Structure formats: C-alpha cells, structure tokens
Amino acid sequence: MGIARWALLVAALTTTASCGAPDPTVPDGGVSDAVRARSGDRNLNGANLIGADLSSANLIGANLIGANLTRANLAYADLRNANLTRADLTRADLTRANLTEANLTEANLTEANLGSANLLLANLRGANLTRANLLLANLGSADLSSANLIGADLSSANLTGTSLRNIRCDTSTRWPREFYPVPPPCAP
C-alpha cells in the first residue's frame, strides 16, 4: 500500500472515529463503510454510515440506495447526481450540500438540516421531510410530489418551478411569503 493511500485510510479512520460512537449492531461499527465513502468508493448501496463525518466529501454520482446516514455530517458534501433512493437521512446535517439532480425518492429526511443546500432539479418524490430545515435551500425545479412536508421550514427556500403535487403538509409547515395564502392541502 502506497504512502498516500495509507495516509488517506488513516485520515478516514480518524475522521470516522471522531464522529461518534460506533454502531454496536454492525461488526465493525460501520467504520469500513465510512472509509469506503471517504476513499472514493461510489457503490455504497445499503451502507451503514450512522453518524459518519462526510463533511465536504466528494460523493458525485454515488450509489447510496438504502444507505443509513442517520445523524451523518454531510455539510458541504458534493452529492450531485447521487442516488439516495430510500436512504435514511434522519437528523443528518446537509448544510450547504450540493444535491443538484440527486435522486432522493422515498428518502427519510426527518429533522434533517438542509439549510442553504442546493437541491436544484432534485427528485424528492415521496420523501419524508417532516420537521426538516430548508431555510435558504434552493429547490428550483425539484420534484416534491407526494412528499411529507409536515412541520418543514421552507420559509426562505427557493421553490421556483418546484412540483408540489399531492404533498402532505399542515399549518405547521412554514412557506415562503409568496406562498401565502398557503397551498390548499395545507390550509387550516
């Protein structure tokens, strides 16, 4: 193993070890999946990345179908064109993440922080965004059809051209000023 590759592996292990307690339900605590993600592996289908520190990671085009990213730090991560179908991103930090054209179909983003994230042209059909923070998020031309937006804060999000067909929302959902009165399914 070359020195550069060894240094990358050690850095990934150190970063992963510092992001929280290992998951006791996985033999290696999920450490190897985090190392794979940091070292550029793009096939992370079903990976256990609970609490992983993937801030600023380059995950362009990554396959994260069904991955568990609960409480993961993905702030500033580049997830353009990534496939996060049915991924669990509960309480994940996606602050300023680039999710342009990402597939988040049926992803669980409950209480996720998507503040200032770029979700331009993202597919969020059927996604669960319950109590998610979307302040200053760019959802331009994104597809939120059938998404759960109950309690989500979209109060300063860009929703230009966004599809909101069949969404679930209520009076706790916060909309940008230009959306008042609120869309009919959310009105009291």
PDB file of C-alpha atoms in Angstrom:
ATOM      1  CA  MET A   1       0.000   0.000   0.000  1.00  0.00           C
ATOM      2  CA  GLY A   2       1.418   3.372  -1.051  1.00  0.00           C
ATOM      3  CA  ILE A   3       2.073   6.098   1.481  1.00  0.00           C
ATOM      4  CA  ALA A   4      -0.624   8.366   0.012  1.00  0.00           C
ATOM      5  CA  ARG A   5      -3.263   5.619   0.129  1.00  0.00           C
ATOM      6  CA  TRP A   6      -2.217   4.702   3.693  1.00  0.00           C
ATOM      7  CA  ALA A   7      -2.490   8.363   4.775  1.00  0.00           C
ATOM      8  CA  LEU A   8      -5.978   8.577   3.249  1.00  0.00           C
ATOM      9  CA  LEU A   9      -7.038   5.402   5.066  1.00  0.00           C
ATOM     10  CA  VAL A  10      -5.673   6.653   8.414  1.00  0.00           C
ATOM     11  CA  ALA A  11      -7.365  10.045   7.910  1.00  0.00           C
ATOM     12  CA  ALA A  12     -10.674   8.355   7.122  1.00  0.00           C
ATOM     13  CA  LEU A  13     -10.429   6.122  10.173  1.00  0.00           C
ATOM     14  CA  THR A  14      -9.549   9.087  12.385  1.00  0.00           C
ATOM     15  CA  THR A  15     -12.431  11.146  10.992  1.00  0.00           C
ATOM     16  CA  THR A  16     -14.866   8.280  11.418  1.00  0.00           C
ATOM     17  CA  ALA A  17     -13.712   7.519  14.943  1.00  0.00           C
ATOM     18  CA  SER A  18     -14.242  11.127  15.960  1.00  0.00           C
ATOM     19  CA  CYS A  19     -17.810  11.359  14.659  1.00  0.00           C
ATOM     20  CA  GLY A  20     -19.464   9.500  17.485  1.00  0.00           C
ATOM     21  CA  ALA A  21     -19.780   6.066  18.969  1.00  0.00           C
ATOM     22  CA  PRO A  22     -19.579   3.142  16.563  1.00  0.00           C
ATOM     23  CA  ASP A  23     -22.823   1.353  15.810  1.00  0.00           C
ATOM     24  CA  PRO A  24     -22.829  -1.788  18.001  1.00  0.00           C
ATOM     25  CA  THR A  25     -25.233  -3.561  15.620  1.00  0.00           C
ATOM     26  CA  VAL A  26     -22.572  -3.723  12.903  1.00  0.00           C
ATOM     27  CA  PRO A  27     -19.460  -5.921  13.356  1.00  0.00           C
ATOM     28  CA  ASP A  28     -17.022  -3.094  12.556  1.00  0.00           C
ATOM     29  CA  GLY A  29     -19.283  -0.311  13.843  1.00  0.00           C
ATOM     30  CA  GLY A  30     -19.821   0.937  10.277  1.00  0.00           C
ATOM     31  CA  VAL A  31     -16.242   2.184  10.131  1.00  0.00           C
ATOM     32  CA  SER A  32     -15.386   0.344   6.909  1.00  0.00           C
ATOM     33  CA  ASP A  33     -18.342   1.918   5.050  1.00  0.00           C
ATOM     34  CA  ALA A  34     -17.206   5.397   6.113  1.00  0.00           C
ATOM     35  CA  VAL A  35     -13.659   4.590   4.997  1.00  0.00           C
ATOM     36  CA  ARG A  36     -15.015   3.386   1.652  1.00  0.00           C
ATOM     37  CA  ALA A  37     -17.028   6.605   1.250  1.00  0.00           C
ATOM     38  CA  ARG A  38     -14.050   8.847   2.091  1.00  0.00           C
ATOM     39  CA  SER A  39     -11.699   6.902  -0.199  1.00  0.00           C
ATOM     40  CA  GLY A  40     -13.877   7.477  -3.248  1.00  0.00           C
ATOM     41  CA  ASP A  41     -15.937   4.271  -3.443  1.00  0.00           C
ATOM     42  CA  ARG A  42     -19.088   5.213  -5.377  1.00  0.00           C
ATOM     43  CA  ASN A  43     -21.027   1.973  -4.701  1.00  0.00           C
ATOM     44  CA  LEU A  44     -22.326   2.402  -1.163  1.00  0.00           C
ATOM     45  CA  ASN A  45     -25.646   0.645  -1.685  1.00  0.00           C
ATOM     46  CA  GLY A  46     -27.087  -0.172   1.756  1.00  0.00           C
ATOM     47  CA  ALA A  47     -24.018   1.194   3.566  1.00  0.00           C
ATOM     48  CA  ASN A  48     -24.119   1.839   7.311  1.00  0.00           C
ATOM     49  CA  LEU A  49     -22.949   5.416   7.736  1.00  0.00           C
ATOM     50  CA  ILE A  50     -24.699   6.262  11.003  1.00  0.00           C
ATOM     51  CA  GLY A  51     -23.070   9.368  12.486  1.00  0.00           C
ATOM     52  CA  ALA A  52     -20.300   9.357   9.859  1.00  0.00           C
ATOM     53  CA  ASP A  53     -18.402  12.585   9.234  1.00  0.00           C
ATOM     54  CA  LEU A  54     -18.593  13.014   5.467  1.00  0.00           C
ATOM     55  CA  SER A  55     -18.434  16.804   5.534  1.00  0.00           C
ATOM     56  CA  SER A  56     -17.054  18.204   2.271  1.00  0.00           C
ATOM     57  CA  ALA A  57     -16.889  14.658   0.829  1.00  0.00           C
ATOM     58  CA  ASN A  58     -16.921  14.191  -2.934  1.00  0.00           C
ATOM     59  CA  LEU A  59     -19.823  11.781  -3.490  1.00  0.00           C
ATOM     60  CA  ILE A  60     -20.720  12.846  -7.027  1.00  0.00           C
ATOM     61  CA  GLY A  61     -22.797  10.105  -8.665  1.00  0.00           C
ATOM     62  CA  ALA A  62     -22.539   7.828  -5.614  1.00  0.00           C
ATOM     63  CA  ASN A  63     -24.961   4.919  -5.229  1.00  0.00           C
ATOM     64  CA  LEU A  64     -26.343   5.297  -1.713  1.00  0.00           C
ATOM     65  CA  ILE A  65     -29.600   3.417  -2.270  1.00  0.00           C
ATOM     66  CA  GLY A  66     -30.985   2.366   1.112  1.00  0.00           C
ATOM     67  CA  ALA A  67     -27.912   3.666   2.959  1.00  0.00           C
ATOM     68  CA  ASN A  68     -28.299   4.542   6.636  1.00  0.00           C
ATOM     69  CA  LEU A  69     -26.982   8.086   7.070  1.00  0.00           C
ATOM     70  CA  THR A  70     -28.799   8.824  10.329  1.00  0.00           C
ATOM     71  CA  ARG A  71     -27.105  11.776  12.094  1.00  0.00           C
ATOM     72  CA  ALA A  72     -24.372  11.829   9.416  1.00  0.00           C
ATOM     73  CA  ASN A  73     -22.469  15.064   8.829  1.00  0.00           C
ATOM     74  CA  LEU A  74     -22.749  15.815   5.112  1.00  0.00           C
ATOM     75  CA  ALA A  75     -22.288  19.581   5.418  1.00  0.00           C
ATOM     76  CA  TYR A  76     -20.717  20.985   2.223  1.00  0.00           C
ATOM     77  CA  ALA A  77     -20.686  17.484   0.664  1.00  0.00           C
ATOM     78  CA  ASP A  78     -20.939  17.208  -3.121  1.00  0.00           C
ATOM     79  CA  LEU A  79     -23.765  14.770  -3.854  1.00  0.00           C
ATOM     80  CA  ARG A  80     -24.573  15.876  -7.402  1.00  0.00           C
ATOM     81  CA  ASN A  81     -26.359  13.105  -9.314  1.00  0.00           C
ATOM     82  CA  ALA A  82     -26.116  10.789  -6.271  1.00  0.00           C
ATOM     83  CA  ASN A  83     -28.775   8.100  -5.863  1.00  0.00           C
ATOM     84  CA  LEU A  84     -30.157   8.264  -2.318  1.00  0.00           C
ATOM     85  CA  THR A  85     -33.383   6.373  -3.034  1.00  0.00           C
ATOM     86  CA  ARG A  86     -34.898   5.124   0.252  1.00  0.00           C
ATOM     87  CA  ALA A  87     -31.812   6.338   2.181  1.00  0.00           C
ATOM     88  CA  ASP A  88     -32.289   7.181   5.864  1.00  0.00           C
ATOM     89  CA  LEU A  89     -31.025  10.714   6.478  1.00  0.00           C
ATOM     90  CA  THR A  90     -32.860  11.271   9.764  1.00  0.00           C
ATOM     91  CA  ARG A  91     -31.288  14.235  11.593  1.00  0.00           C
ATOM     92  CA  ALA A  92     -28.457  14.382   9.029  1.00  0.00           C
ATOM     93  CA  ASP A  93     -26.609  17.667   8.576  1.00  0.00           C
ATOM     94  CA  LEU A  94     -26.729  18.601   4.894  1.00  0.00           C
ATOM     95  CA  THR A  95     -25.968  22.296   5.398  1.00  0.00           C
ATOM     96  CA  ARG A  96     -24.779  23.777   2.084  1.00  0.00           C
ATOM     97  CA  ALA A  97     -24.597  20.306   0.500  1.00  0.00           C
ATOM     98  CA  ASN A  98     -24.833  20.187  -3.289  1.00  0.00           C
ATOM     99  CA  LEU A  99     -27.647  17.784  -4.188  1.00  0.00           C
ATOM    100  CA  THR A 100     -28.202  19.046  -7.735  1.00  0.00           C
ATOM    101  CA  GLU A 101     -30.082  16.376  -9.724  1.00  0.00           C
ATOM    102  CA  ALA A 102     -29.793  13.910  -6.816  1.00  0.00           C
ATOM    103  CA  ASN A 103     -32.393  11.156  -6.527  1.00  0.00           C
ATOM    104  CA  LEU A 104     -33.941  11.225  -3.052  1.00  0.00           C
ATOM    105  CA  THR A 105     -37.088   9.261  -3.924  1.00  0.00           C
ATOM    106  CA  GLU A 106     -38.728   7.995  -0.715  1.00  0.00           C
ATOM    107  CA  ALA A 107     -35.718   9.116   1.352  1.00  0.00           C
ATOM    108  CA  ASN A 108     -36.261   9.768   5.052  1.00  0.00           C
ATOM    109  CA  LEU A 109     -35.108  13.314   5.821  1.00  0.00           C
ATOM    110  CA  THR A 110     -36.982  13.694   9.121  1.00  0.00           C
ATOM    111  CA  GLU A 111     -35.485  16.607  11.089  1.00  0.00           C
ATOM    112  CA  ALA A 112     -32.617  16.873   8.583  1.00  0.00           C
ATOM    113  CA  ASN A 113     -30.799  20.198   8.276  1.00  0.00           C
ATOM    114  CA  LEU A 114     -30.842  21.217   4.602  1.00  0.00           C
ATOM    115  CA  GLY A 115     -30.159  24.895   5.287  1.00  0.00           C
ATOM    116  CA  SER A 116     -28.677  26.580   2.197  1.00  0.00           C
ATOM    117  CA  ALA A 117     -28.494  23.207   0.409  1.00  0.00           C
ATOM    118  CA  ASN A 118     -28.686  23.147  -3.384  1.00  0.00           C
ATOM    119  CA  LEU A 119     -31.471  20.763  -4.460  1.00  0.00           C
ATOM    120  CA  LEU A 120     -31.858  22.159  -7.976  1.00  0.00           C
ATOM    121  CA  LEU A 121     -33.688  19.592 -10.175  1.00  0.00           C
ATOM    122  CA  ALA A 122     -33.559  17.034  -7.321  1.00  0.00           C
ATOM    123  CA  ASN A 123     -36.081  14.189  -7.212  1.00  0.00           C
ATOM    124  CA  LEU A 124     -37.739  14.131  -3.777  1.00  0.00           C
ATOM    125  CA  ARG A 125     -40.891  12.219  -4.768  1.00  0.00           C
ATOM    126  CA  GLY A 126     -42.394  10.570  -1.716  1.00  0.00           C
ATOM    127  CA  ALA A 127     -39.592  11.840   0.544  1.00  0.00           C
ATOM    128  CA  ASN A 128     -40.271  12.368   4.247  1.00  0.00           C
ATOM    129  CA  LEU A 129     -39.217  15.917   5.155  1.00  0.00           C
ATOM    130  CA  THR A 130     -41.091  16.068   8.462  1.00  0.00           C
ATOM    131  CA  ARG A 131     -39.707  18.946  10.567  1.00  0.00           C
ATOM    132  CA  ALA A 132     -36.789  19.405   8.110  1.00  0.00           C
ATOM    133  CA  ASN A 133     -34.941  22.722   7.988  1.00  0.00           C
ATOM    134  CA  LEU A 134     -34.926  24.014   4.407  1.00  0.00           C
ATOM    135  CA  LEU A 135     -34.089  27.646   5.175  1.00  0.00           C
ATOM    136  CA  LEU A 136     -32.414  29.258   2.146  1.00  0.00           C
ATOM    137  CA  ALA A 137     -32.445  25.901   0.312  1.00  0.00           C
ATOM    138  CA  ASN A 138     -32.599  26.007  -3.480  1.00  0.00           C
ATOM    139  CA  LEU A 139     -35.414  23.670  -4.562  1.00  0.00           C
ATOM    140  CA  GLY A 140     -35.717  25.219  -8.014  1.00  0.00           C
ATOM    141  CA  SER A 141     -37.459  22.812 -10.432  1.00  0.00           C
ATOM    142  CA  ALA A 142     -37.231  19.997  -7.846  1.00  0.00           C
ATOM    143  CA  ASP A 143     -39.929  17.318  -7.724  1.00  0.00           C
ATOM    144  CA  LEU A 144     -41.564  17.136  -4.281  1.00  0.00           C
ATOM    145  CA  SER A 145     -44.616  15.186  -5.486  1.00  0.00           C
ATOM    146  CA  SER A 146     -46.174  13.152  -2.660  1.00  0.00           C
ATOM    147  CA  ALA A 147     -43.532  14.389  -0.188  1.00  0.00           C
ATOM    148  CA  ASN A 148     -44.348  14.776   3.513  1.00  0.00           C
ATOM    149  CA  LEU A 149     -43.687  18.403   4.474  1.00  0.00           C
ATOM    150  CA  ILE A 150     -45.451  18.438   7.853  1.00  0.00           C
ATOM    151  CA  GLY A 151     -43.560  20.844  10.118  1.00  0.00           C
ATOM    152  CA  ALA A 152     -40.908  21.578   7.470  1.00  0.00           C
ATOM    153  CA  ASP A 153     -39.474  25.102   7.364  1.00  0.00           C
ATOM    154  CA  LEU A 154     -39.425  26.345   3.768  1.00  0.00           C
ATOM    155  CA  SER A 155     -39.898  29.973   4.810  1.00  0.00           C
ATOM    156  CA  SER A 156     -36.961  31.296   2.782  1.00  0.00           C
ATOM    157  CA  ALA A 157     -36.483  28.471   0.278  1.00  0.00           C
ATOM    158  CA  ASN A 158     -36.455  28.945  -3.489  1.00  0.00           C
ATOM    159  CA  LEU A 159     -39.434  26.978  -4.821  1.00  0.00           C
ATOM    160  CA  THR A 160     -39.431  28.365  -8.372  1.00  0.00           C
ATOM    161  CA  GLY A 161     -40.763  25.684 -10.708  1.00  0.00           C
ATOM    162  CA  THR A 162     -40.964  23.105  -7.903  1.00  0.00           C
ATOM    163  CA  SER A 163     -43.600  20.376  -8.246  1.00  0.00           C
ATOM    164  CA  LEU A 164     -45.769  20.195  -5.110  1.00  0.00           C
ATOM    165  CA  ARG A 165     -48.428  17.765  -6.353  1.00  0.00           C
ATOM    166  CA  ASN A 166     -50.074  15.594  -3.691  1.00  0.00           C
ATOM    167  CA  ILE A 167     -47.825  16.854  -0.878  1.00  0.00           C
ATOM    168  CA  ARG A 168     -48.641  16.249   2.782  1.00  0.00           C
ATOM    169  CA  CYS A 169     -48.472  19.374   4.911  1.00  0.00           C
ATOM    170  CA  ASP A 170     -50.388  21.206   7.615  1.00  0.00           C
ATOM    171  CA  THR A 171     -50.428  24.520   9.412  1.00  0.00           C
ATOM    172  CA  SER A 172     -47.033  23.764  10.994  1.00  0.00           C
ATOM    173  CA  THR A 173     -45.393  23.807   7.549  1.00  0.00           C
ATOM    174  CA  ARG A 174     -43.722  27.188   7.009  1.00  0.00           C
ATOM    175  CA  TRP A 175     -43.811  28.604   3.463  1.00  0.00           C
ATOM    176  CA  PRO A 176     -42.055  31.487   1.703  1.00  0.00           C
ATOM    177  CA  ARG A 177     -44.018  34.766   1.828  1.00  0.00           C
ATOM    178  CA  GLU A 178     -45.023  34.471  -1.818  1.00  0.00           C
ATOM    179  CA  PHE A 179     -46.905  31.253  -0.971  1.00  0.00           C
ATOM    180  CA  TYR A 180     -49.485  32.987   1.217  1.00  0.00           C
ATOM    181  CA  PRO A 181     -52.204  32.026   1.313  1.00  0.00           C
ATOM    182  CA  VAL A 182     -50.711  28.572   1.746  1.00  0.00           C
ATOM    183  CA  PRO A 183     -51.427  25.799  -0.775  1.00  0.00           C
ATOM    184  CA  PRO A 184     -54.933  24.280  -0.298  1.00  0.00           C
ATOM    185  CA  PRO A 185     -53.850  20.923   1.177  1.00  0.00           C
ATOM    186  CA  CYS A 186     -52.039  22.809   3.958  1.00  0.00           C
ATOM    187  CA  ALA A 187     -54.621  25.452   4.768  1.00  0.00           C
ATOM    188  CA  PRO A 188     -56.420  25.278   8.117  1.00  0.00           C
TER     189      PRO A 188
END
